Coordinates of C-alpha atoms and ligand atoms in Angstrom, one line a residue:
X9 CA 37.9 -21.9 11.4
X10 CA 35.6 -24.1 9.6
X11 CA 34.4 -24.8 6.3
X12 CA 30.9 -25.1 4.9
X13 CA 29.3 -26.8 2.1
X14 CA 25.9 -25.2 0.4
X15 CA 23.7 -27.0 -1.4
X16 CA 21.9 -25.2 -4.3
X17 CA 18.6 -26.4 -6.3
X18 CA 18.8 -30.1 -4.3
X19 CA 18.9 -31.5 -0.9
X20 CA 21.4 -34.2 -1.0
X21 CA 23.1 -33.5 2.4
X22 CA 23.8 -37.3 3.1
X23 CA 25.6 -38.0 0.3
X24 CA 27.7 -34.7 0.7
X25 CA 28.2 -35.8 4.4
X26 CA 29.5 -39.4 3.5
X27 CA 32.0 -37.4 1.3
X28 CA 33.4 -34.6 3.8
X29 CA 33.7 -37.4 6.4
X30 CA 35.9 -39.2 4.4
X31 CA 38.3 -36.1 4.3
X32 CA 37.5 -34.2 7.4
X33 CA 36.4 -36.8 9.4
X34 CA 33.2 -35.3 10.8
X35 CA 30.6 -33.0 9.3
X36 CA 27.4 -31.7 10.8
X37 CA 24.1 -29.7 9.2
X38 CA 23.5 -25.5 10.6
X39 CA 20.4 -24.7 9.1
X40 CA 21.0 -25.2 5.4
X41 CA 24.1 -25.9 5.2
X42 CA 26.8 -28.6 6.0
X43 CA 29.9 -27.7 8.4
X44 CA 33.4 -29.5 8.7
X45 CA 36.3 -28.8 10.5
X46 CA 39.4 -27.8 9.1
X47 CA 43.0 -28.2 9.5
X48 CA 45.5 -25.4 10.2
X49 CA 47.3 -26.2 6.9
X50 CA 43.9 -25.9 5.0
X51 CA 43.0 -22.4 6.2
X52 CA 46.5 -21.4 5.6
X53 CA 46.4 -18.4 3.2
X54 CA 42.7 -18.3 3.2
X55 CA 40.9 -14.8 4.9
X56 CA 37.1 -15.6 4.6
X57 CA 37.4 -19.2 5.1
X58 CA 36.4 -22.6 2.9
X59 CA 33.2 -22.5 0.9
X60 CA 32.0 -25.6 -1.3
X61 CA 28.7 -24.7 -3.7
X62 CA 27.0 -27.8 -4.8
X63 CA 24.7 -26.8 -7.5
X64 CA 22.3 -28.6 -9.9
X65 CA 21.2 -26.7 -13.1
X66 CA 17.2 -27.3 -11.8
X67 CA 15.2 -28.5 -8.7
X68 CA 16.4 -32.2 -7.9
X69 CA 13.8 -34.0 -5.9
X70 CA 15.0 -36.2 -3.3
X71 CA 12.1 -38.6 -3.3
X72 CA 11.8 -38.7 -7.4
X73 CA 15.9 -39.7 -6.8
X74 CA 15.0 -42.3 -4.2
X75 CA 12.5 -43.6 -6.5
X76 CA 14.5 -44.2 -9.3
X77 CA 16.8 -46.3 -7.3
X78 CA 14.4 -48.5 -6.5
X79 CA 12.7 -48.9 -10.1
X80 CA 9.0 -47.5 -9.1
X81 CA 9.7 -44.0 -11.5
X82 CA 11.1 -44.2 -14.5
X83 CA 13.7 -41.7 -15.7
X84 CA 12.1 -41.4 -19.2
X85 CA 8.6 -40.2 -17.4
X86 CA 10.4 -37.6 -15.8
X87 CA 11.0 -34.1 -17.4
X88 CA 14.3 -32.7 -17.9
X89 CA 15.7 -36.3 -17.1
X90 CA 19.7 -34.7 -17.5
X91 CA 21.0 -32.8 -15.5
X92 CA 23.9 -30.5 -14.8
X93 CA 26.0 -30.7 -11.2
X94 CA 28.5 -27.9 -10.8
X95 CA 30.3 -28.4 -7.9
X96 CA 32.5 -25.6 -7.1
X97 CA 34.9 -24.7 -4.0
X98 CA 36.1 -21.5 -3.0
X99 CA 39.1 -20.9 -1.2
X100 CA 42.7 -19.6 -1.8
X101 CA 41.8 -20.7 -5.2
X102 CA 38.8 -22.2 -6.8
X103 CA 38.4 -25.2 -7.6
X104 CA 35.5 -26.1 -10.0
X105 CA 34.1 -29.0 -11.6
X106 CA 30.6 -30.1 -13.7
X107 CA 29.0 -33.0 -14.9
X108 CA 25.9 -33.4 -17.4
X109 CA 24.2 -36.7 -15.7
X110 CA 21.1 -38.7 -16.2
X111 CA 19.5 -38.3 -12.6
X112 CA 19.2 -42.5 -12.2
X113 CA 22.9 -41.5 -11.8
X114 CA 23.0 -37.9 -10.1
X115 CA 23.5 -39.3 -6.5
X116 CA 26.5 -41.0 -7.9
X117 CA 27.8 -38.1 -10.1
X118 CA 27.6 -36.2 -7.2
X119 CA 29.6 -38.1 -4.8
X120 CA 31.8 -38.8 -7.3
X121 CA 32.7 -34.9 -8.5
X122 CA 32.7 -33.5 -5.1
X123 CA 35.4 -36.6 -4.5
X124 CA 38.0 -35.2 -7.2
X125 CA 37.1 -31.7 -6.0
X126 CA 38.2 -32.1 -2.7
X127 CA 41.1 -34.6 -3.2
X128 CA 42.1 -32.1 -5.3
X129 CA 42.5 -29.5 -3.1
X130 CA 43.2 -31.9 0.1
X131 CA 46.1 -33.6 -1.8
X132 CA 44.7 -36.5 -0.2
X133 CA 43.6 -39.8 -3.0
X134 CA 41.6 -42.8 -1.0
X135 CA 42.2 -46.4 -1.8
X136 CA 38.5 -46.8 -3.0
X137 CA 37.9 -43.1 -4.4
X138 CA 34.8 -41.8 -4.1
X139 CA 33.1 -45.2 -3.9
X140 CA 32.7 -44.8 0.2
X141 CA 29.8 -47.1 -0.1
X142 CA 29.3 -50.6 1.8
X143 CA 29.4 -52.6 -1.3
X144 CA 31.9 -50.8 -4.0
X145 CA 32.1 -54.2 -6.2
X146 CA 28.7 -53.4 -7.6
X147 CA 29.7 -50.3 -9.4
X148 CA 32.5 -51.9 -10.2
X149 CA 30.3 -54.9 -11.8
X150 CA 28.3 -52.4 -13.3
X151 CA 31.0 -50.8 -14.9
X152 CA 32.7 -54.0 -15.6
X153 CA 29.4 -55.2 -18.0
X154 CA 28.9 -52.3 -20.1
X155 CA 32.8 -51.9 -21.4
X156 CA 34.4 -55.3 -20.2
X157 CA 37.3 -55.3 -17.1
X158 CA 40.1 -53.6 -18.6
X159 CA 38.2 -50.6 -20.0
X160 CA 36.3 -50.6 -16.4
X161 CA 39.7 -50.3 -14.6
X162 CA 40.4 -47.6 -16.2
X163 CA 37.7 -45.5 -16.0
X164 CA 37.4 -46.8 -12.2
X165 CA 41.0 -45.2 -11.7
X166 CA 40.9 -42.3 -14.0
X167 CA 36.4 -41.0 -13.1
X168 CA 36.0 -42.5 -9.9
X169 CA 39.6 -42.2 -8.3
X170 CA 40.2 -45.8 -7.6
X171 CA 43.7 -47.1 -6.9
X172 CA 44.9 -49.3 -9.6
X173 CA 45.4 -51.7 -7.3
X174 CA 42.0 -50.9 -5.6
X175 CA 40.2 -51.2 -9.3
X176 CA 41.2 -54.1 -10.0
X177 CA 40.4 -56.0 -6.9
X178 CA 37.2 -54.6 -6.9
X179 CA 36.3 -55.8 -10.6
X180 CA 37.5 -59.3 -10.0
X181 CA 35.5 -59.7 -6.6
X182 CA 32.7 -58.4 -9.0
X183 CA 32.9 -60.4 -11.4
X184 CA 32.8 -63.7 -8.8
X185 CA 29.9 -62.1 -6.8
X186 CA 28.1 -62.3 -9.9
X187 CA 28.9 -65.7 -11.0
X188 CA 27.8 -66.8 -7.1
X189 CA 24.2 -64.6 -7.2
X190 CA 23.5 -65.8 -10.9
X191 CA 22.8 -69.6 -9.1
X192 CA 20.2 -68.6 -7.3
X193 CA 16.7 -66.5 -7.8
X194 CA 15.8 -63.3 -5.9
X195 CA 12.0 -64.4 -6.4
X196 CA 12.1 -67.6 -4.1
X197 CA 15.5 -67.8 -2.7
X198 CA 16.2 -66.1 0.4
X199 CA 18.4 -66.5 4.0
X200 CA 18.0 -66.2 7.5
X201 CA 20.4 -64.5 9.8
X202 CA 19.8 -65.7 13.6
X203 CA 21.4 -63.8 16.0
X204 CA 22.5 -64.8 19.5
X205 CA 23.9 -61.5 21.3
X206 CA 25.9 -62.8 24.1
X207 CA 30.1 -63.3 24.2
X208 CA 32.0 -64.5 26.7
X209 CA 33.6 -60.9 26.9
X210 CA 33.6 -57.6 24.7
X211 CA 36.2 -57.1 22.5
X212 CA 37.8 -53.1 22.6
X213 CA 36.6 -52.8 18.9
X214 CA 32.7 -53.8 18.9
X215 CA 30.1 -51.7 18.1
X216 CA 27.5 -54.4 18.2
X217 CA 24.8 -55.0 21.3
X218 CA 26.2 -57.6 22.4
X219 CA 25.9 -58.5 26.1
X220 CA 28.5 -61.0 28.7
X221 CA 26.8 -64.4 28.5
X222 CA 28.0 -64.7 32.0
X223 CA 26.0 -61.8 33.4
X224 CA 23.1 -62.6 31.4
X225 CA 22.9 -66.1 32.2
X226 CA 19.6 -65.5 33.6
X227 CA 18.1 -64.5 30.1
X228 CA 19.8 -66.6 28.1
X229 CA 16.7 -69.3 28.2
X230 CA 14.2 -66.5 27.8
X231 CA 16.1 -65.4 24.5
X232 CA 16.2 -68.2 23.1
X233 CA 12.5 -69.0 23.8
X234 CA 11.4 -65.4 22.0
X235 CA 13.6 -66.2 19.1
X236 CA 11.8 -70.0 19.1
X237 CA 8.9 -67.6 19.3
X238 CA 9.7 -65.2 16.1
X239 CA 11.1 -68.1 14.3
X240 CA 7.6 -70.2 14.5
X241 CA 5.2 -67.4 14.0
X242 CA 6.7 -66.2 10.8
X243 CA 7.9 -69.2 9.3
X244 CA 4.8 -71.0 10.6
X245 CA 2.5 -68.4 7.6
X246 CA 5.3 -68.3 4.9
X247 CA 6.0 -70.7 2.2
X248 CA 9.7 -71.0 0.4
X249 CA 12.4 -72.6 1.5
X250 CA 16.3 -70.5 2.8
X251 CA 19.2 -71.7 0.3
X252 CA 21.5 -70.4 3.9
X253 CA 20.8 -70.1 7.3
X254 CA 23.5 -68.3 9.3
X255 CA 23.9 -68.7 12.9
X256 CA 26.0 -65.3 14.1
X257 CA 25.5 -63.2 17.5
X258 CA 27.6 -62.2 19.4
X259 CA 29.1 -65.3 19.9
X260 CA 26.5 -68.3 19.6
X261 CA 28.4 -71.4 21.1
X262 CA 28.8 -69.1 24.4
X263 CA 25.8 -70.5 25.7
X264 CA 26.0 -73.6 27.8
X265 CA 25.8 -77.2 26.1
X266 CA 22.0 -78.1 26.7
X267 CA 20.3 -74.4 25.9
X268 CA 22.7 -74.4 23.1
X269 CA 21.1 -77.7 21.4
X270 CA 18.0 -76.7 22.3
X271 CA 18.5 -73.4 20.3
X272 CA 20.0 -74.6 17.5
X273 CA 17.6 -77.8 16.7
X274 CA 14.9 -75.7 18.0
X275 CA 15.2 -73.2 15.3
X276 CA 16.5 -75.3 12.5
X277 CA 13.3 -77.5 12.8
X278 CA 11.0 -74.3 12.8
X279 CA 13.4 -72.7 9.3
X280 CA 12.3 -74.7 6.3
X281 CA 15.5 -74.8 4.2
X282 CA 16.7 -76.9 1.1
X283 CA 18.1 -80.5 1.7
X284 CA 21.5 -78.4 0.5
X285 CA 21.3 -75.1 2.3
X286 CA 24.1 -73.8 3.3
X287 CA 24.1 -74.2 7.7
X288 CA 26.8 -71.5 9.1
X289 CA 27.6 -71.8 13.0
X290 CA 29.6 -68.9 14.0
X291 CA 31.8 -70.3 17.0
X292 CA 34.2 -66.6 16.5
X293 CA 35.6 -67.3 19.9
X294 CA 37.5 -70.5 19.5
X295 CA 37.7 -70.7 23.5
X296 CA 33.8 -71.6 23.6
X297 CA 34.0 -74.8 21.6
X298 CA 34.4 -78.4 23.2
X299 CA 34.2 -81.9 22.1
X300 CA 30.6 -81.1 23.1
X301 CA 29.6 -78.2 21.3
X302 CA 31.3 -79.5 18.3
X303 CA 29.4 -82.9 18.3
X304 CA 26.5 -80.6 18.8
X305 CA 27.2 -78.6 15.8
X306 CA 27.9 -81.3 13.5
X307 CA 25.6 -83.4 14.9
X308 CA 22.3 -80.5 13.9
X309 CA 23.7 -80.5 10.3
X310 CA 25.6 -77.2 10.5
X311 CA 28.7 -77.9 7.1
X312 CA 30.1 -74.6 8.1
X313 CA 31.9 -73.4 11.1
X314 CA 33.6 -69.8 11.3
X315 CA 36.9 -70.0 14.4
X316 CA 38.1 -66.8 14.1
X317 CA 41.4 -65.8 16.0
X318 CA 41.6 -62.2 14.6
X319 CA 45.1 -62.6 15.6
X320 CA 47.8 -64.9 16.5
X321 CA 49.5 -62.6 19.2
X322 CA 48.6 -62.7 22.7
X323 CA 49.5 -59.7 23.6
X324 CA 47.3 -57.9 20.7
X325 CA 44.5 -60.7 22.0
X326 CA 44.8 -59.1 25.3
X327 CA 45.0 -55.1 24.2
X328 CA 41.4 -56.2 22.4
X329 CA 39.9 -58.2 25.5
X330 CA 39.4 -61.2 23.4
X331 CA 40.5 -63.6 26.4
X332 CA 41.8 -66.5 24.7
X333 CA 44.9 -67.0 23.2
X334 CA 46.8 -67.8 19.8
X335 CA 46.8 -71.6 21.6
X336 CA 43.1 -72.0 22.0
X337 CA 42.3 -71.2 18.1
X338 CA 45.3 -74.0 17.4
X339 CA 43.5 -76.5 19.7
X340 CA 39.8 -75.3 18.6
X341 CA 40.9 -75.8 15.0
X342 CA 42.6 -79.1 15.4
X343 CA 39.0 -80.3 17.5
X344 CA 36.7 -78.9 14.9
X345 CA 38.7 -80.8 12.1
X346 CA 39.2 -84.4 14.3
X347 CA 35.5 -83.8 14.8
X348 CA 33.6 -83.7 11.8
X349 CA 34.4 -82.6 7.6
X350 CA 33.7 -78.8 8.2
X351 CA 34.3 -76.0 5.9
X352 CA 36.1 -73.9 8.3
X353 CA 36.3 -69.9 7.7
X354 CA 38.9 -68.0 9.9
X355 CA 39.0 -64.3 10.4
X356 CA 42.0 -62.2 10.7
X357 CA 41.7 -58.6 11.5
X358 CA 44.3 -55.5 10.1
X359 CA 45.4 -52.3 11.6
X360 CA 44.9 -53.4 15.5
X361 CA 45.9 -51.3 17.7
X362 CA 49.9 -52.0 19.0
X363 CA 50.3 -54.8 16.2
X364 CA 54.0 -53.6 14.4
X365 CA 54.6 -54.1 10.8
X366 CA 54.6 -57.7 10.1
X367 CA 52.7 -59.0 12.9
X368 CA 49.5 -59.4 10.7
X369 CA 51.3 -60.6 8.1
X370 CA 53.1 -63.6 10.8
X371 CA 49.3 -64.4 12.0
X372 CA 48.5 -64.9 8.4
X373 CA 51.3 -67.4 7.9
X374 CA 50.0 -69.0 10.8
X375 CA 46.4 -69.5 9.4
X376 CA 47.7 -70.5 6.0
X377 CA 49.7 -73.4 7.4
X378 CA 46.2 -74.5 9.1
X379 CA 44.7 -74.3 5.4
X380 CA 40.9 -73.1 6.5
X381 CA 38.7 -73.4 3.6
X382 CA 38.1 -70.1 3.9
X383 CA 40.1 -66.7 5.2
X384 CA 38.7 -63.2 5.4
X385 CA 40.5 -60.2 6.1
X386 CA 39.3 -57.2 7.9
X387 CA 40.2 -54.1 8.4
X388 CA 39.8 -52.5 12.2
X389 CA 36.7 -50.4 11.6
X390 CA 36.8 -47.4 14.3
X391 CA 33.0 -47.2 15.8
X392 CA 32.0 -44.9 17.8
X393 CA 30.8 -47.0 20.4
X394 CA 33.1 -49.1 20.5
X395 CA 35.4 -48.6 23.6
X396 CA 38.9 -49.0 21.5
X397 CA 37.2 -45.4 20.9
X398 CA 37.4 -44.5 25.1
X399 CA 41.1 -45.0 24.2
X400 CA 41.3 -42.3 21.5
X401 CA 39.1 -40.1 23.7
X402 CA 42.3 -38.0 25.0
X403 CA 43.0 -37.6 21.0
X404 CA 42.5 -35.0 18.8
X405 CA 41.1 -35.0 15.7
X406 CA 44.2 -34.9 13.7
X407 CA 44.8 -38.3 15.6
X408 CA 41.7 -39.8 14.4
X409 CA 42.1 -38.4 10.9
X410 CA 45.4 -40.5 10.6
X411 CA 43.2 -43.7 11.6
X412 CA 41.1 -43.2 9.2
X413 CA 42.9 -41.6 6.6
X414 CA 44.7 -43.8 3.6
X415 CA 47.8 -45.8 5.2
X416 CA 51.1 -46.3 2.7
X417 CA 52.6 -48.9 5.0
X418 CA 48.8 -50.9 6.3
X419 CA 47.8 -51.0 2.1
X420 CA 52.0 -52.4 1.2
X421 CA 51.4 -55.2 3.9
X422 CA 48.0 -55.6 2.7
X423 CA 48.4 -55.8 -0.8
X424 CA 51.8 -58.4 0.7
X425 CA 48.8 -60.3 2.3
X426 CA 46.6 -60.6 -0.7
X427 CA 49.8 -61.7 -2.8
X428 CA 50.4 -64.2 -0.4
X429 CA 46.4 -65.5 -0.5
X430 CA 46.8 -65.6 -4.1
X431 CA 49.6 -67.9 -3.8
X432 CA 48.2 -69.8 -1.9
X433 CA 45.4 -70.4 -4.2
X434 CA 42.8 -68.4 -1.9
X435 CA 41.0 -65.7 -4.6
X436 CA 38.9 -62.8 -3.2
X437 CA 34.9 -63.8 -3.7
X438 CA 33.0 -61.0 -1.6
X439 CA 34.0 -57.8 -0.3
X440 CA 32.6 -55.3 1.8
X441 CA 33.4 -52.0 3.5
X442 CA 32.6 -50.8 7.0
X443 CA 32.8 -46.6 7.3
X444 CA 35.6 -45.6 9.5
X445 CA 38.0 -48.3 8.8
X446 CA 41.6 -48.2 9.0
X447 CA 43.5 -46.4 5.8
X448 CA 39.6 -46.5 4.3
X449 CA 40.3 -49.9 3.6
X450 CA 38.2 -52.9 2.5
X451 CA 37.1 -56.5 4.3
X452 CA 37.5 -59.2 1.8
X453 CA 36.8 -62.7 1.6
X454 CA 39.1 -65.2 0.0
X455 CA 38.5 -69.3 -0.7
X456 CA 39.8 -72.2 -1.6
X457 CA 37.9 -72.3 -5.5
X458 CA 34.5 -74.4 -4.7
X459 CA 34.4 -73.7 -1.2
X460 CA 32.7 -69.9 -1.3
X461 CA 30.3 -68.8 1.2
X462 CA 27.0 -68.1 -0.6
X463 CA 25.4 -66.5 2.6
X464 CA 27.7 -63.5 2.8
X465 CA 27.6 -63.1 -1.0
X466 CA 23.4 -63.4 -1.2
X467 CA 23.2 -61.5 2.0
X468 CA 25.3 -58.5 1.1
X469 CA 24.5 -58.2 -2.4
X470 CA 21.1 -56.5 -1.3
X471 CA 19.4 -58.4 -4.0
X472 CA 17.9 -61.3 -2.0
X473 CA 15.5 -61.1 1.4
X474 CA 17.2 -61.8 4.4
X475 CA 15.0 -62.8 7.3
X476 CA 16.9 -61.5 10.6
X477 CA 15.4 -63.1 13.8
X478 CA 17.2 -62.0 17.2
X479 CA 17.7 -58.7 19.4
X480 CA 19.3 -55.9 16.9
X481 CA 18.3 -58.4 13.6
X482 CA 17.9 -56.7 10.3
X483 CA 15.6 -58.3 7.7
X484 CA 15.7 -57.0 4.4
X485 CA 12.5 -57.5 2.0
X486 CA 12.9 -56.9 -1.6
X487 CA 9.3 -55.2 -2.2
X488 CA 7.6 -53.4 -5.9
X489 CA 9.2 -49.9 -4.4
X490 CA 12.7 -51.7 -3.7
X491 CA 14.7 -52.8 -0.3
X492 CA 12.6 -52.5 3.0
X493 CA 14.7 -52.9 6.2
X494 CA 13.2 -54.0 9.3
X495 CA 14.9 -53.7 12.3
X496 CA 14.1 -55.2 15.4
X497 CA 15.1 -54.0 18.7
X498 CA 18.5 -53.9 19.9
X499 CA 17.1 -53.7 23.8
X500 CA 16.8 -57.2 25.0
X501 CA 14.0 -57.4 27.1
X502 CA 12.3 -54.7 24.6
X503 CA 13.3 -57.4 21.7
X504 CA 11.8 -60.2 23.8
X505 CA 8.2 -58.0 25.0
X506 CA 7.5 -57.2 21.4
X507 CA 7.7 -60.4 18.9
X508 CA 4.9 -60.3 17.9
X509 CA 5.0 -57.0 16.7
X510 CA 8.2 -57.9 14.8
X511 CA 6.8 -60.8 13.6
X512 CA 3.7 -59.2 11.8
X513 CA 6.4 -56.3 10.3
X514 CA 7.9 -59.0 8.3
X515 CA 4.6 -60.6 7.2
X516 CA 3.7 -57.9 6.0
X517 CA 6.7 -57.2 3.9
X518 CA 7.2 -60.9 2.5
X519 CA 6.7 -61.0 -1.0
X520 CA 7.3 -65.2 -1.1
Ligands
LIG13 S1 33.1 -61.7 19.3 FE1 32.1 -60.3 17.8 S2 30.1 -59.8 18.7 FE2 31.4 -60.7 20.4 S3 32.3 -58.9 21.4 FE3 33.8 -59.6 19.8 S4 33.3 -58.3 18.0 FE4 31.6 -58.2 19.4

């Protein structure tokens, strides 16, 4: 049996879907409606079956709503600027609930009452609430400015059904997003993301287009000549100067010494940055950095390096196809720090598959006596394409539901981990969140105070341009009606046959 979800007087379906996904793990639209599956303990007692009514008390334009997000329609010219939500769900008993909201905010009201309806019925309360968005520290900003933190904790916990623990993270990673954004202006300060899809081999968990620099060896040059390409045509009829340029992939030091030099001073010369911009080289596989590549790095300027084990077990190392071990991210890091003063960032992830209680808190003891500058946590995000999904495959849903459902034990050894970061005089700065993660739990970044990437603040935040050169790239342009994505192609030899065409969609959406 299955449940469905009607919408009435609006046409929100995406925001509905983000919601029922959280719960019931997939949703799809029939005609005008939304269906979900449903678990044999749901449909229990119920004879005609799981109905949700979504209601607003007039016509709720999608575009006018779209509009007001990105400032070009104010709510004040609009007629009958309140409106009323009634959300109700009909089962073995009804569940209602209503909300009177300004429709700047309906989207939001929305997610938010359709949340409490459903974790009322479910039983089920996520970490984060009904804030299943990528970047929930904004609301939590937001919220944090009008009534001040404690007042915003609580409404966080008691409207939006955070965790306490959950709230107040998300308020103090606010609260230092903010203090990093307010150093810099949206109206001339931007960063470039240059992305290098190759890796030595795919790890079980990635979802990016990523391709074996080994196989590929025989378009590595000719990538690297299409992004010298994008990089000098656009750059070349722009003015402004980056505050951080971020060199990310795939796995960037995978190519070999010479093309590698060439590609980094190549593009560095063709970026016009600040004498203080931030330089980021991802080397995420610390088996692809030398005495070479690290005098390369150093040597082109780049201050920041990111060696990321994910893990300190081999065995887990192994389960993920990441073919290097603990070892190599010991003798990487010792390199990197005989080699040059780099502020090193090192990523750990949580919820791998196989890895038993403790064993991501033991790789984080390992890291901490290293002392990076900078750790971030993530949690194992579930993508589709990635082929740790081929292993669920013989799975059912209620297997995949557990994954992604909240995790008691994954958030005790997490919130453990984040006690032990705070002792360690590591605070949270940025924060994200990926859909389908583990326990619906968060990626967060922690530093040592003064050493704080300002790339991944500026280029999450959504309030800054980002220029994305590469295969699969995303540039975003703030522009009058709001944030433009541009996406260039994920196809590689597409990506390298059409720069040009790129390269004129982002000259036509600068605004600097
Ligand atoms: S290192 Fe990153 S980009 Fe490369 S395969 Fe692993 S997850 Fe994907």
């Amino acid at each position: 049996m299955k449940g469905t979800l009607q919408l009435i007087n609006n046409s929100e379906y995406a925001v509905c879907a983000q919601i029922l996904r959280l719960f019931f793990g997939h949703c799809s639209r029939e005609g005008d409606s939304l269906v979900f599956p449903l678990s044999a303990e749901q449909i229990a007692g119920t004879t005609d079956g799981v109905s949700i009514t979504v209601s607003s008390d007039y016509m709720v334009d999608s575009e006018e709503l779209t509009a007001l997000r990105y400032g070009t329609t104010l709510v004040e010219d609009l007629p009958n600027a309140k409106a009323r939500i009634e959300i109700n769900l009909r089962a073995e008993r009804l569940l209602k609930s209503s909300c009177q909201t300004n429709l700047s905010d309906f989207r939001r009201n929305l997610k938010r009452e359709l949340y409490l309806v459903l974790s009322t019925w479910t039983g089920i309360s996520f970490p984060w609430g009904s804030l299943t968005g990528v970047r929930p520290t904004q609301i939590c900003a937001e919220i944090m400015e009008l009534c001040g933190r404690e007042e915003a904790v609580k409404i966080l916990t008691d409207e939006w059904g955070l965790s306490q623990d959950k709230a107040e993270l998300g308020t103090k990673v606010g609260k230092a997003e903010k203090g990093i954004i307010s150093r810099y202006d949206p109206d001339k300060d931007y960063v470039v993301y240059c992305g290098l899809p190759f890796c030595p081999t795919r790890c079980r968990y990635c979802s990016f287009t990523t391709r074996d620099a080994n196989r590929y060896a025989d378009k590595l040059e000719l990538y690297v000549e299409a992004m010298l390409e994008e990089a000098g045509q656009f750059f070349g009829r722009q003015s402004g100067k980056a505050a951080a340029v971020y060199f990310g992939g795939g796995t960037p030091t995978s190519l070999p010494a010479d093309l590698f030099a060439y590609y980094t001073k190549g593009l560095l010369e063709l970026i016009p940055h600040n004498a203080d911009a931030e330089l980021t080289m991802e080397a995420g596989r610390p088996d692809t950095l030398n005495d070479e590549i690290l005098n390369l790095i150093k040597d082109a300027g780049f201050g920041r390096l990111c060696i990321n084990p994910q893990t300190m077990h081999d065995s887990s190392l192994n389960a993920i196809g990441r073919k290097h071990t603990a070892a190599d991210t010991l003798a990487a890091y010792e390199l990197a720090r005989k080699t040059g003063s780099f502020i090193i960032n090192m990523d750990l992830i949580y919820g791998l598959p196989g890895e038993k209680p403790g064993d991501f808190l033991s790789s984080l003891e390992r890291v901490l006596d290293l002392a990076p500058e900078n750790i971030t946590l993530h949690s194992l995000a579930l993508k589709q394409s990635a082929r740790l999904m081929d292993d669920m495959s013989g799975h059912d849903l209620q297997t995949y539901l557990r994954e992604i459902h909240p995790d008691l034990l994954l958030e005790q050894e997490l919130n453990e981990a984040y006690m032990r970061l705070q002792h360690n005089s590591y605070p949270p700065y940025y924060l994200y969140k990926q859909k389908r993660s583990r326990g619906a739990l968060e990626n967060t970044g922690f530093s040592k105070p003064g050493y704080e990437s300002t790339y991944n603040v500026l280029m999450m935040s959504d309030r800054f341009t980002v220029i994305g050169l590469g295969s699969g790239a995303t540039s975003k342009f703030l522009t009058a009606s709001g944030l433009v994505r541009q996406h260039n192609s994920k196809d590689l030899l597409d990506y390298i046959n059409r720069v040009p065409e790129f390269v004129n969609k982002k000259l036509e959406l600068k605004s600097f």
